[in-house]
Short mmCIF file of C-alpha atoms in Angstrom, two decimals:
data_model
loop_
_atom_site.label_atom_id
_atom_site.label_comp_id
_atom_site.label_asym_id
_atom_site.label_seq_id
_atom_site.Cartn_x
_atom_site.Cartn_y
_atom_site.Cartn_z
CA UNK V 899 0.00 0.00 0.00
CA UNK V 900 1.33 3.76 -0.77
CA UNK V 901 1.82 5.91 1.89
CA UNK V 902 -0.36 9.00 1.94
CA UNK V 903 1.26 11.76 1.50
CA UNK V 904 1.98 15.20 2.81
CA UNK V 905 2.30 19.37 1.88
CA UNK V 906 3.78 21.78 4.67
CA UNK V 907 2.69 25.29 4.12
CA UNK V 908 4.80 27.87 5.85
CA UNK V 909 3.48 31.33 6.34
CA UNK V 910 5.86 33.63 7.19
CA UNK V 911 7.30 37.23 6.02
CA UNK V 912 9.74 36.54 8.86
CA UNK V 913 11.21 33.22 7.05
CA UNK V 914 11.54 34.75 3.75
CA UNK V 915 12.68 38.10 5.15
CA UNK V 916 15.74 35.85 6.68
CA UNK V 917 15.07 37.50 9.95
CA UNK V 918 14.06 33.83 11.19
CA UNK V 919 15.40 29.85 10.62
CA UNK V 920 13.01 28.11 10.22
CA UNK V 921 12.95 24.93 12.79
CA UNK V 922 9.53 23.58 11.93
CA UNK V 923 9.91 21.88 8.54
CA UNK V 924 13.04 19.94 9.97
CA UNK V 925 10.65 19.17 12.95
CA UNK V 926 7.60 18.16 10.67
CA UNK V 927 9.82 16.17 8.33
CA UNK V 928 10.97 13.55 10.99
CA UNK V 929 7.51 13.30 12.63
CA UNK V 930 6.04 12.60 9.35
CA UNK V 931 8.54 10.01 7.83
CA UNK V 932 8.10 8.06 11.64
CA UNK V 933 4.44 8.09 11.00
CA UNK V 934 4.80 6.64 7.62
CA UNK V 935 3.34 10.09 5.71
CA UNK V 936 5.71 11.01 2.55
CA UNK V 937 6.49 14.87 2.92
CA UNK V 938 6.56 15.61 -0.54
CA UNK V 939 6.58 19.33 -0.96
CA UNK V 940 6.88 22.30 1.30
CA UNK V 941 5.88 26.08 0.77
CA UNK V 942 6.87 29.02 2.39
CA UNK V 943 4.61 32.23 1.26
CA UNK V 944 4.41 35.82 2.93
CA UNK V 945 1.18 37.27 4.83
CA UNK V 946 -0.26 37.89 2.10
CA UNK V 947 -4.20 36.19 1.78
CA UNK V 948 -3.96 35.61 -2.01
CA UNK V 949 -0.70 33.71 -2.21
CA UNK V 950 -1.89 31.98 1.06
CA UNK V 951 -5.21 31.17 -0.36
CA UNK V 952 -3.68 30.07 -3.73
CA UNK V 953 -0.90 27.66 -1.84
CA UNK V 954 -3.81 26.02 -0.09
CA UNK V 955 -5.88 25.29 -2.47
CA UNK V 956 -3.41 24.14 -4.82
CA UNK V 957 -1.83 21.74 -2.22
CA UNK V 958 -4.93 20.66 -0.51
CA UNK V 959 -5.86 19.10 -4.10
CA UNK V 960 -2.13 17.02 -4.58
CA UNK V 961 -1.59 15.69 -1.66
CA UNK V 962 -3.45 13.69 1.08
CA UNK V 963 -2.91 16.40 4.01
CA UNK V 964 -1.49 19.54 4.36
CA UNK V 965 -0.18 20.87 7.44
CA UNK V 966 0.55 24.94 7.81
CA UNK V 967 2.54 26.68 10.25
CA UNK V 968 2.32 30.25 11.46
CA UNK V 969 0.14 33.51 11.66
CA UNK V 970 -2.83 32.17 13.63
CA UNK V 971 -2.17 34.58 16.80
CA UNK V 972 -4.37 37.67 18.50
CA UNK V 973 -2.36 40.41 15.81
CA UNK V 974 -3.28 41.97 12.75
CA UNK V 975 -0.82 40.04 10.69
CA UNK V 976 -2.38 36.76 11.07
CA UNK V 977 -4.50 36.10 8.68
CA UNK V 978 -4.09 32.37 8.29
CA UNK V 979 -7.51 31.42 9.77
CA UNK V 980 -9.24 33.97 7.68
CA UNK V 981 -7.77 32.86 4.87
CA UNK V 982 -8.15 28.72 5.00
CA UNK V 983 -11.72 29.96 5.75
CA UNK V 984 -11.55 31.96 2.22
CA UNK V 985 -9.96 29.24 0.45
CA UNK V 986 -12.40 26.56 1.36
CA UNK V 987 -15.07 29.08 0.62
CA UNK V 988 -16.86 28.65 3.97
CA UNK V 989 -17.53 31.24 6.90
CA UNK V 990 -15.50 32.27 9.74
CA UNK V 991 -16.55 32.79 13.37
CA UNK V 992 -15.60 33.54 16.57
CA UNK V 993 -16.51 29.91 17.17
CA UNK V 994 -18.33 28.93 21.01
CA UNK V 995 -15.69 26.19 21.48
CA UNK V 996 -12.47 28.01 20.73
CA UNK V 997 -14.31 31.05 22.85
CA UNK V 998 -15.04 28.72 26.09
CA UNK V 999 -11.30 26.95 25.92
CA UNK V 1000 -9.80 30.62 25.68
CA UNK V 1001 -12.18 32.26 28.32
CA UNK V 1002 -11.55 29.62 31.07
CA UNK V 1003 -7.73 30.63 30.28
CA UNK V 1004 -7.72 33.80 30.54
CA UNK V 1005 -10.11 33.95 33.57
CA UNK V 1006 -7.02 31.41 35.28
CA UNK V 1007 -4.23 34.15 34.52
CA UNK V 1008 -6.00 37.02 35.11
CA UNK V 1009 -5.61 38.52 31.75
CA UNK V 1010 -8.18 40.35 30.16
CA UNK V 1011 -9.98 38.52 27.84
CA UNK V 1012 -9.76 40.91 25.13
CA UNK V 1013 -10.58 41.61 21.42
CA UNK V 1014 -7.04 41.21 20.43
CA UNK V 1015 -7.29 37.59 21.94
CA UNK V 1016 -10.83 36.64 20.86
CA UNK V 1017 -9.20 36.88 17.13
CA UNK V 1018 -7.82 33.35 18.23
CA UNK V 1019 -10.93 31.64 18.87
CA UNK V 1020 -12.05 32.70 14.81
CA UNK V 1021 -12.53 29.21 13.20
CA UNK V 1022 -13.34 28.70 10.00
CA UNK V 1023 -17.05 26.43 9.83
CA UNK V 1024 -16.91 22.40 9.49
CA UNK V 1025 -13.41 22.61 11.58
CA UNK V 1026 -11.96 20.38 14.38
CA UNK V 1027 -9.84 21.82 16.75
CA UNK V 1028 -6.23 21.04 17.45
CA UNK V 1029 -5.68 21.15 20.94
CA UNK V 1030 -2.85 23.14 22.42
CA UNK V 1031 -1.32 22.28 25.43
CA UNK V 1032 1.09 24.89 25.79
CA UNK V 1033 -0.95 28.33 25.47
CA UNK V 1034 -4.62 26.71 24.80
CA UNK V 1035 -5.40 29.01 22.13
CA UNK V 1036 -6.12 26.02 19.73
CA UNK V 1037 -5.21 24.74 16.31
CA UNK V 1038 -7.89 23.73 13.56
CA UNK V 1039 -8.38 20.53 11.19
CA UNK V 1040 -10.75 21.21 7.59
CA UNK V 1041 -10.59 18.72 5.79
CA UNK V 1042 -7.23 17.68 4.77
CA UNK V 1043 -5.83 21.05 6.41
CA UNK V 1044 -4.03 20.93 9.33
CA UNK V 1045 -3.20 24.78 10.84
CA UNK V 1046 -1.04 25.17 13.48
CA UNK V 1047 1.06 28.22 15.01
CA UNK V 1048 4.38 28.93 13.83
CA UNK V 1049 6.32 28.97 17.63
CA UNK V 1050 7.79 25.97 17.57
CA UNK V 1051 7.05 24.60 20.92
CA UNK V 1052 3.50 25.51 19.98
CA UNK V 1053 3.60 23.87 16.71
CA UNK V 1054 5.12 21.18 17.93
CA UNK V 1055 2.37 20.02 20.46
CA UNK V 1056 -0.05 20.77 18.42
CA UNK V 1057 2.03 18.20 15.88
CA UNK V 1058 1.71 15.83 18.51
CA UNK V 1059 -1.83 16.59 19.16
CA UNK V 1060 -3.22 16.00 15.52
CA UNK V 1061 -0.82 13.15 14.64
CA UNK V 1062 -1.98 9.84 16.20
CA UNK V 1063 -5.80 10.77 14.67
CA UNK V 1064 -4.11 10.11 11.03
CA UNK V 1065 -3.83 7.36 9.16
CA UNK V 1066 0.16 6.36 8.45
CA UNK V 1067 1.51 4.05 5.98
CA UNK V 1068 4.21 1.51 6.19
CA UNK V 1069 7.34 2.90 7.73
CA UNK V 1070 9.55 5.28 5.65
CA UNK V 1071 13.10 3.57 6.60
CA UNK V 1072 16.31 4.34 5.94
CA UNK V 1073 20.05 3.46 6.13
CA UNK V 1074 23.36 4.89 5.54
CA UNK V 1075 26.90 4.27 5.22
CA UNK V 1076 29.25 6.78 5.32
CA UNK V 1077 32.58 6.22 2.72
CA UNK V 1078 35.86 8.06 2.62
CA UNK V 1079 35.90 8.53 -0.88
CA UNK V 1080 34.47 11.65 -3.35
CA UNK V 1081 30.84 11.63 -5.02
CA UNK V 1082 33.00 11.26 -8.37
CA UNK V 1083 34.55 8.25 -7.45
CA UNK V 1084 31.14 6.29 -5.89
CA UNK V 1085 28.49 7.39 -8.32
CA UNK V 1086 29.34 4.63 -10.92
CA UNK V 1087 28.39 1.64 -9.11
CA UNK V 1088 26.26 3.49 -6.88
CA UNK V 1089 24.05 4.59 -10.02
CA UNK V 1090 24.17 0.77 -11.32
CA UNK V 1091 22.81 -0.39 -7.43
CA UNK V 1092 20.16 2.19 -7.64
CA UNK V 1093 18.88 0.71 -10.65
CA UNK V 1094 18.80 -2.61 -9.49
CA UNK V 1095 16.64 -1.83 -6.59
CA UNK V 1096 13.86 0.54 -8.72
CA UNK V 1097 11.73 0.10 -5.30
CA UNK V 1098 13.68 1.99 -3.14
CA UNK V 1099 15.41 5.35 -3.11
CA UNK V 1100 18.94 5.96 -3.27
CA UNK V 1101 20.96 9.43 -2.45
CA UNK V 1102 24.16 10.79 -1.89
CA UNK V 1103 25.47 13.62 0.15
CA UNK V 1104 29.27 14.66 -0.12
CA UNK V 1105 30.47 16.28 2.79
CA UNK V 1106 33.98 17.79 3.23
CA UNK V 1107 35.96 16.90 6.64
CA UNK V 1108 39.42 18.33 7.10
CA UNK V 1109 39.86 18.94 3.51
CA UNK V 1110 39.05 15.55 2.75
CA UNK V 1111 36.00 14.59 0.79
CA UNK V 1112 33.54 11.77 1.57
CA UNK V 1113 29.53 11.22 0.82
CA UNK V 1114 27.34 9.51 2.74
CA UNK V 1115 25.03 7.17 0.71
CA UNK V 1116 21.94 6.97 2.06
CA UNK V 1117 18.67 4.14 0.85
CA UNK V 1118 15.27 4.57 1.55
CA UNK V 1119 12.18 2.77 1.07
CA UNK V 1120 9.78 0.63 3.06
CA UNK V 1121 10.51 -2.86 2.51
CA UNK V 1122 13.11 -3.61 5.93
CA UNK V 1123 14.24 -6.48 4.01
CA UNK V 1124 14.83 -5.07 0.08
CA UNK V 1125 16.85 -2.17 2.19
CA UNK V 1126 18.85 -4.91 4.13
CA UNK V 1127 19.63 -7.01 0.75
CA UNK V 1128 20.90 -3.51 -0.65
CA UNK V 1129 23.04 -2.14 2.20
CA UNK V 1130 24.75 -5.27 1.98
CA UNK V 1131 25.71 -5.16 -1.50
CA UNK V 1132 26.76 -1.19 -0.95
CA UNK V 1133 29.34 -2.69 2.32
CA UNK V 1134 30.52 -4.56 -0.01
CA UNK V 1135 30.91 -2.15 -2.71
CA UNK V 1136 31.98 0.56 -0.65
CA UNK V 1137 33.17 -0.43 3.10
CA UNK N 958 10.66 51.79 -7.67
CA UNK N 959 9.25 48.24 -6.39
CA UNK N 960 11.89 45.67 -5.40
CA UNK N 961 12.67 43.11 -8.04
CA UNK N 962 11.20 39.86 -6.41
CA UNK N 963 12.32 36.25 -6.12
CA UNK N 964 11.47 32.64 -5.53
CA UNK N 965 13.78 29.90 -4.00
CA UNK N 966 13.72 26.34 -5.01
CA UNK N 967 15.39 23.63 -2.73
CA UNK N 968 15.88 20.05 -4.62
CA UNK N 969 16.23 17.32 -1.84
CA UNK N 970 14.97 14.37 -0.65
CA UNK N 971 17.26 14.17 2.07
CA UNK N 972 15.27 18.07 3.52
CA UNK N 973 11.39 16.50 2.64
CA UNK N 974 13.10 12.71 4.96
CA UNK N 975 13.76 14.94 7.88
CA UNK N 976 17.67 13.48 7.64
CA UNK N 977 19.55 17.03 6.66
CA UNK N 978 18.08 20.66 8.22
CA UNK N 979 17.71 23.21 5.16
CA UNK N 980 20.23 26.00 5.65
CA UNK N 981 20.34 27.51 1.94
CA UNK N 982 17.07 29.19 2.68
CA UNK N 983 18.27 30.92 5.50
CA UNK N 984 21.43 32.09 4.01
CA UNK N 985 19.68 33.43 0.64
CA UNK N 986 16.96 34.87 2.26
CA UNK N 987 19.16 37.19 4.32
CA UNK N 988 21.57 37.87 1.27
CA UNK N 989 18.62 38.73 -0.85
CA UNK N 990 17.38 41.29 1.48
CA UNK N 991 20.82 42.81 2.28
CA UNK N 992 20.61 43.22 -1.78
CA UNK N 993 17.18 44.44 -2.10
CA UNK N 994 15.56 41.61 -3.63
CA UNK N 995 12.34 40.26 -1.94
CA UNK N 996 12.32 36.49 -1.61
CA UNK N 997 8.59 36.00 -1.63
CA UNK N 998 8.16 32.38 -1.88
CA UNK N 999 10.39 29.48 -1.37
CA UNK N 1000 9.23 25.56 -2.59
CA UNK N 1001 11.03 22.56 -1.43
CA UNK N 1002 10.14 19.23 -4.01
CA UNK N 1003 11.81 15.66 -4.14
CA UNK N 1004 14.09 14.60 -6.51
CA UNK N 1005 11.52 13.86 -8.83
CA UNK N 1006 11.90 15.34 -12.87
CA UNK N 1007 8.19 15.92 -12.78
CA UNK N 1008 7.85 17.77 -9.73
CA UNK N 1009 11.23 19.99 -10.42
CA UNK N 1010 10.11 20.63 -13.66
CA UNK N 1011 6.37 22.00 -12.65
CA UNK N 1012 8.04 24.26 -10.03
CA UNK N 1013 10.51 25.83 -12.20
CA UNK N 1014 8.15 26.88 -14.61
CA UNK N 1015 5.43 27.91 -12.29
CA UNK N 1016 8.34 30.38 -10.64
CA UNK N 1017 9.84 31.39 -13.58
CA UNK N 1018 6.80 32.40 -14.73
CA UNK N 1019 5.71 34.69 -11.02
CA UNK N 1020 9.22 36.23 -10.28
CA UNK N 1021 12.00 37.74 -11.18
CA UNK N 1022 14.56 35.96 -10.48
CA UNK N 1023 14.37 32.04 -9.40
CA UNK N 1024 17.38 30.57 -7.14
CA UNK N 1025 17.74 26.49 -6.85
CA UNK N 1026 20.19 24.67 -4.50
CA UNK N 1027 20.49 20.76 -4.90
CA UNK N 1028 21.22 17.92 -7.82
CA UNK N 1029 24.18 19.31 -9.37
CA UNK N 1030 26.44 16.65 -8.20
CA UNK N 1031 27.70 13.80 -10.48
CA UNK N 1032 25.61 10.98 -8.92
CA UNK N 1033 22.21 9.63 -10.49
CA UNK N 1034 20.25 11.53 -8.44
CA UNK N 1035 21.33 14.31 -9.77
CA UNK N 1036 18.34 15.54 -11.74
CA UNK N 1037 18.37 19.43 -11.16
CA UNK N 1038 20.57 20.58 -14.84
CA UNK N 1039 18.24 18.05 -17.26
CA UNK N 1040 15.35 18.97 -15.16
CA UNK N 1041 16.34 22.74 -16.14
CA UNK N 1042 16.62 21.80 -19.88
CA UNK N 1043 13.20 20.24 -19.80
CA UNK N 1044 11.39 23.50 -18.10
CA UNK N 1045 12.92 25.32 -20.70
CA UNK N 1046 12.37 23.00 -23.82
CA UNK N 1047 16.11 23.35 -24.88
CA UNK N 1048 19.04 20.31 -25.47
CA UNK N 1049 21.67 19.86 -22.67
CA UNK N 1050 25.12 18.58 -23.12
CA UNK N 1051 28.59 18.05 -22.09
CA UNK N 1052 29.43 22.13 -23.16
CA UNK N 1053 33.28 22.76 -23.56
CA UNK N 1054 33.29 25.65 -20.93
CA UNK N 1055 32.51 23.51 -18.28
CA UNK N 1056 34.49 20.60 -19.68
CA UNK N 1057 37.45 22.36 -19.78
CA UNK N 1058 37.26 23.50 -16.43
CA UNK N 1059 36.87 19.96 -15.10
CA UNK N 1060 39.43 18.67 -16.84
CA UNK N 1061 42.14 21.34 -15.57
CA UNK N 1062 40.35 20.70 -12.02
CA UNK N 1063 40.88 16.83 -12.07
CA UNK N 1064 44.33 17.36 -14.44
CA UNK N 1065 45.46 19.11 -11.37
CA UNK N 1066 43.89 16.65 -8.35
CA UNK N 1067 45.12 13.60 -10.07
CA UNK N 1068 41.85 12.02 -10.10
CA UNK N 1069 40.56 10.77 -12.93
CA UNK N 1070 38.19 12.63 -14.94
CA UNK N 1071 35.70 9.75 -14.99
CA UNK N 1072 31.85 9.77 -16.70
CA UNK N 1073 30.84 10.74 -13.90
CA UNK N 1074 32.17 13.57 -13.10
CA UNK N 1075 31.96 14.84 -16.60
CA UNK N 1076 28.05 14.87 -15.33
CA UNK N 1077 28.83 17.69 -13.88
CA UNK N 1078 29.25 19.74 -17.42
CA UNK N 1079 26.29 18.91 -18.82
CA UNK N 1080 25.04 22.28 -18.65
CA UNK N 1081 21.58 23.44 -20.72
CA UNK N 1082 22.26 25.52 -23.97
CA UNK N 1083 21.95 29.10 -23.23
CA UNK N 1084 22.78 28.96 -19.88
CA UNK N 1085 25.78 30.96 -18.73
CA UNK N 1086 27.97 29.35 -15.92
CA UNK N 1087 28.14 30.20 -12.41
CA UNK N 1088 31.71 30.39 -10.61
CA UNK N 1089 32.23 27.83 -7.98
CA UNK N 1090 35.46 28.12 -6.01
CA UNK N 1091 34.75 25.72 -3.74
CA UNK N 1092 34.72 22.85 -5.78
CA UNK N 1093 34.81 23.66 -9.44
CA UNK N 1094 31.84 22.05 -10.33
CA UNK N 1095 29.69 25.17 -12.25
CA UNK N 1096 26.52 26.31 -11.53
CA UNK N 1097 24.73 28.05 -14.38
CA UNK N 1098 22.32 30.48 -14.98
CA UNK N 1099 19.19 30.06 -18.10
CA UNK N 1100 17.42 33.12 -18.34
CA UNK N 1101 16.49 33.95 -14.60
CA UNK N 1102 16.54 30.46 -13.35
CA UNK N 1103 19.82 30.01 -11.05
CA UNK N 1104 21.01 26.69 -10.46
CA UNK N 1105 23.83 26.10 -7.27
CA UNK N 1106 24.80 23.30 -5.25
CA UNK N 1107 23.19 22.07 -2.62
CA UNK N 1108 26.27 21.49 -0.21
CA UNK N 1109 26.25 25.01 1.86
CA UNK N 1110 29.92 26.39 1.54
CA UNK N 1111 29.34 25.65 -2.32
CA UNK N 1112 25.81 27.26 -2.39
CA UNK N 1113 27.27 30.18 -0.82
CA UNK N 1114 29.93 30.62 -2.97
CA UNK N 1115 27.80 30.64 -5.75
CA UNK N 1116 25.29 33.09 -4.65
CA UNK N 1117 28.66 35.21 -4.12
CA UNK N 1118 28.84 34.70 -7.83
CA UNK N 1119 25.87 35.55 -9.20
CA UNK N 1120 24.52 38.09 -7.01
CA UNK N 1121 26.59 40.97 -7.96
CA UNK N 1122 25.48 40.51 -11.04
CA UNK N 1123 21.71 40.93 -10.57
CA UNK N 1124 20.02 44.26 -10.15
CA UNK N 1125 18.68 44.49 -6.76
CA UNK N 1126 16.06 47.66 -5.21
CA UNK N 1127 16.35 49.67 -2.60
CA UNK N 1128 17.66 47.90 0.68
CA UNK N 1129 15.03 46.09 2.50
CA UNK N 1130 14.83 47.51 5.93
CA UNK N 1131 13.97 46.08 9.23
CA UNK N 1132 13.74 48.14 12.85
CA UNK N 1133 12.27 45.47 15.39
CA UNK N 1134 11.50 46.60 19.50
CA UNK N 1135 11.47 43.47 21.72
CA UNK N 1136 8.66 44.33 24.37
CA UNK N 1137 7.92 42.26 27.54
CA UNK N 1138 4.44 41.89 27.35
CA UNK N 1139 1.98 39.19 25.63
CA UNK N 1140 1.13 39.78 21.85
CA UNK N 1141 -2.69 39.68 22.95
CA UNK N 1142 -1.47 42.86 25.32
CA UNK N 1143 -0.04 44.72 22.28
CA UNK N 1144 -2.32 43.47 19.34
CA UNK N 1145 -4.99 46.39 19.39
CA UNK N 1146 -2.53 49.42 19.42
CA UNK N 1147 0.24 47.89 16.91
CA UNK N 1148 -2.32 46.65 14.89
CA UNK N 1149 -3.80 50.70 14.60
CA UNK N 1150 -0.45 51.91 14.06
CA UNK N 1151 -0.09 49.37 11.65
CA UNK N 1152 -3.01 50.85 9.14
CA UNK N 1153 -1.62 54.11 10.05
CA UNK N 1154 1.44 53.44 7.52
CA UNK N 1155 0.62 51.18 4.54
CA UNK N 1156 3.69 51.22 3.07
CA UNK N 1157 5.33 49.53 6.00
CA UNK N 1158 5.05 45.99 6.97
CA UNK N 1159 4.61 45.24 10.65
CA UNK N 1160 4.44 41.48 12.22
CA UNK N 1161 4.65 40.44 15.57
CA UNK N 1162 6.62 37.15 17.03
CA UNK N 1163 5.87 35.79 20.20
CA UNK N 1164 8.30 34.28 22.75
CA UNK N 1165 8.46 32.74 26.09
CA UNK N 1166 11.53 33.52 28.11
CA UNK N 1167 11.42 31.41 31.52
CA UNK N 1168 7.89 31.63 31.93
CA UNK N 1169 6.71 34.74 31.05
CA UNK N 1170 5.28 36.04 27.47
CA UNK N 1171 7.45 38.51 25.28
CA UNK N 1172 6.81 39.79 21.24
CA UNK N 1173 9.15 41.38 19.29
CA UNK N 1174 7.23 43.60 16.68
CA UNK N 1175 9.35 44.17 13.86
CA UNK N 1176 8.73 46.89 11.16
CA UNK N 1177 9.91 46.24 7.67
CA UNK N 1178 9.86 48.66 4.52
CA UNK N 1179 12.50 50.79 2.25
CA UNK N 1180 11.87 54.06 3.48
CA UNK N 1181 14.26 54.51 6.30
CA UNK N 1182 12.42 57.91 7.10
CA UNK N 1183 9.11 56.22 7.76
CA UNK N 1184 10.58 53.63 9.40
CA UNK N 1185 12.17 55.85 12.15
CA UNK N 1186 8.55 57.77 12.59
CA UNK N 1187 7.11 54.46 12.72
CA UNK N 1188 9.58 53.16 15.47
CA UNK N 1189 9.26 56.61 17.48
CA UNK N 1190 5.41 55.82 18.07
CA UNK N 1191 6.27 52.50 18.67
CA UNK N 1192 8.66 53.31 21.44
CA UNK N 1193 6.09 55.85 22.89
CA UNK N 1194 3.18 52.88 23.06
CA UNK N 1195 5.28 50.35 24.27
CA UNK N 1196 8.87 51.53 25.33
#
């Protein structure tokens, strides 16, 4: 069976401004490959609601979920909510359960409950929330659309929150070897292994240590024992 | 005068597996902005023809300038230069530039020029190479698609190349004031001072430093006059 796959959809002027690294892709990327879900294409757009809207929809169609991070806080510049809302074509309220989790917060720490902070209980209609653990203000499920913050102990939790309720595939394993010898010199017979094993995936990644060059060769694929039968023949080629 | 605008595209299986963090987004995102070129979307695909192909064009197409990093290396995985020549609809081949290059490169090594590293001159017609004095190996630019390495030093290098070469816009400006209060707190009056100048850009990014809520709010535009108004009420509300 295939494994379903994935779309991350970062929103952030702060990513693409370089004021920010991005941690959450990396973060998403292992999560999803242990869960068996093929990441198969990330986005990063600004705040802007007609490149967000245009991502969504265009990924939402591809690829079996989507997950986005960032711009669902209390400020002006999140728009993310507003616009999943806009790109599903349904309405957008400040919705009773996303009001009563946030209330019952902010009655706890004594904050006021303000209008700044009700703009994080706006959920688009037909949505599930994704509950937050860390600052309660919550995350939303439509559909195939998974939208969580963009602080990454936020978005992490909330990663951890919506994950078990999916449906995985098959492990996405992989193994590497690490050889003391140039790309140039391995990609010969590593080019004729790769083609012998059509089910599984084979890269390579030079690296440069001390002035000396070396490439880690790495196999990937699903099948524990196909990966096992090939890692042998690379030792031998290669160790 | 608007700011010329740009699109990255990262090539890698090994970023979409979780194994390797991305840090060529990072690094071009701040060098674009030091040069006054706004990076406004960035798309990470697999090593896939189809998928490299489809982004290329759809950038090519939206911005000004596209940047790749990945699957110039002389492995079978490297995809990236044929995948070029198919966006474009024009024949790739071992071109003389870059094979004489190679040649002096390995001449001088003492490793032998093998098939494939003479990969790693197949270079799209049209396409003018990109210095890499890291390694050699060429990157090359077709029109306004700019394909580098995907190793960081060498991606650096490159965009080192190429970028003095491009027309950039007025320096992209950022002024940010870290505040010690919630981003519900400050929402409602940054938000208002954000409609107040619609030229600027102004985003807010929470953090948590032990225990207690903090934003910085960061103002972003080209006019460094309107910028320093802009911070002066800032300061005022929240200093």
């Amino acid at each position: 069976m295939a494994n379903p796959t994935a779309a991350m959809l970062v929103i952030g002027d702060e990513i693409l401004s370089g004021r920010t690294r991005d941690s959450n892709m990396y973060y998403l990327a292992g999560e999803l490959t242990r869960h068996g879900i093929r990441l198969t294409e990330v986005r990063v757009v600004a705040d802007e609601p007609a490149a967000i809207i245009a991502a969504v929809n265009a990924l939402r169609a591809q690829y079996d979920h989507v997950f986005t991070s960032g711009g669902i806080g209390p400020t002006h510049d999140d728009i993310t909510a507003d616009a999943i809302a806009a790109a599903f074509e349904v309405e957008i309220t400040h919705r009773a359960d996303a009001m009563a989790l946030l209330a019952a917060h902010y009655d706890r720490s004594g904050l006021e409950f303000n209008d700044a902070r009700k703009r994080m209980a706006r959920i688009p209609d037909g949505a599930v929330l994704i509950d937050n653990p860390v600052s309660t203000a919550p995350g939303f499920s439509l559909v195939n659309v998974h939208v969580m913050a963009g602080v990454p102990n936020i978005f992490q939790a909330m990663v951890a929150s919506v994950l078990p309720s999916l449906t995985g595939g098959e492990p996405l394993l992989s193994q590497s070897l690490r050889v003391n010898r140039g790309e140039g010199e391995v990609a010969g017979p590593f080019g004729a292994l790769a083609a012998e094993f059509p089910d599984l995936s084979m890269g390579s990644y030079p690296f440069i240590t001390n002035g000396a060059h070396g490439t880690n060769l790495v196999i990937r694929g699903t099948d524990a024992g196909q990966i096992g039968r090939a890692m042998t023949r690379l030792a031998a080629l290669f160790g």
